[in-house]
């Protein structure tokens, strides 16, 4: 998977809950601001300064999980 800063990404799993404040997402070492959360889907926006790395999801009282492969942060599209 890949995306440029500002891209909203969708993460699928289970037991995420429904409270945004109980969920944390990072790409590599950079926090990915969570826009929404549902029991099986999290949406976050790739932040400026993010670098290619594994995605880690932390859910309060449920633990942590990490992607098997790196999320590749690409350069933002430029206007012609």
CSV table of C-alpha atoms in Angstrom, one decimal, residues 20 34 40 46 52 70-71 80:
chain,number,residue,atom,x,y,z
A,20,UNK,CA,-11.5,7.7,18.2
A,34,UNK,CA,-7.4,9.1,13.1
A,40,UNK,CA,-13.8,-3.2,11.7
A,46,UNK,CA,-1.0,10.3,6.1
A,52,UNK,CA,7.8,4.7,4.7
A,70,UNK,CA,5.7,-1.3,4.9
A,71,UNK,CA,3.3,1.4,3.9
A,80,UNK,CA,0.9,21.2,-13.7
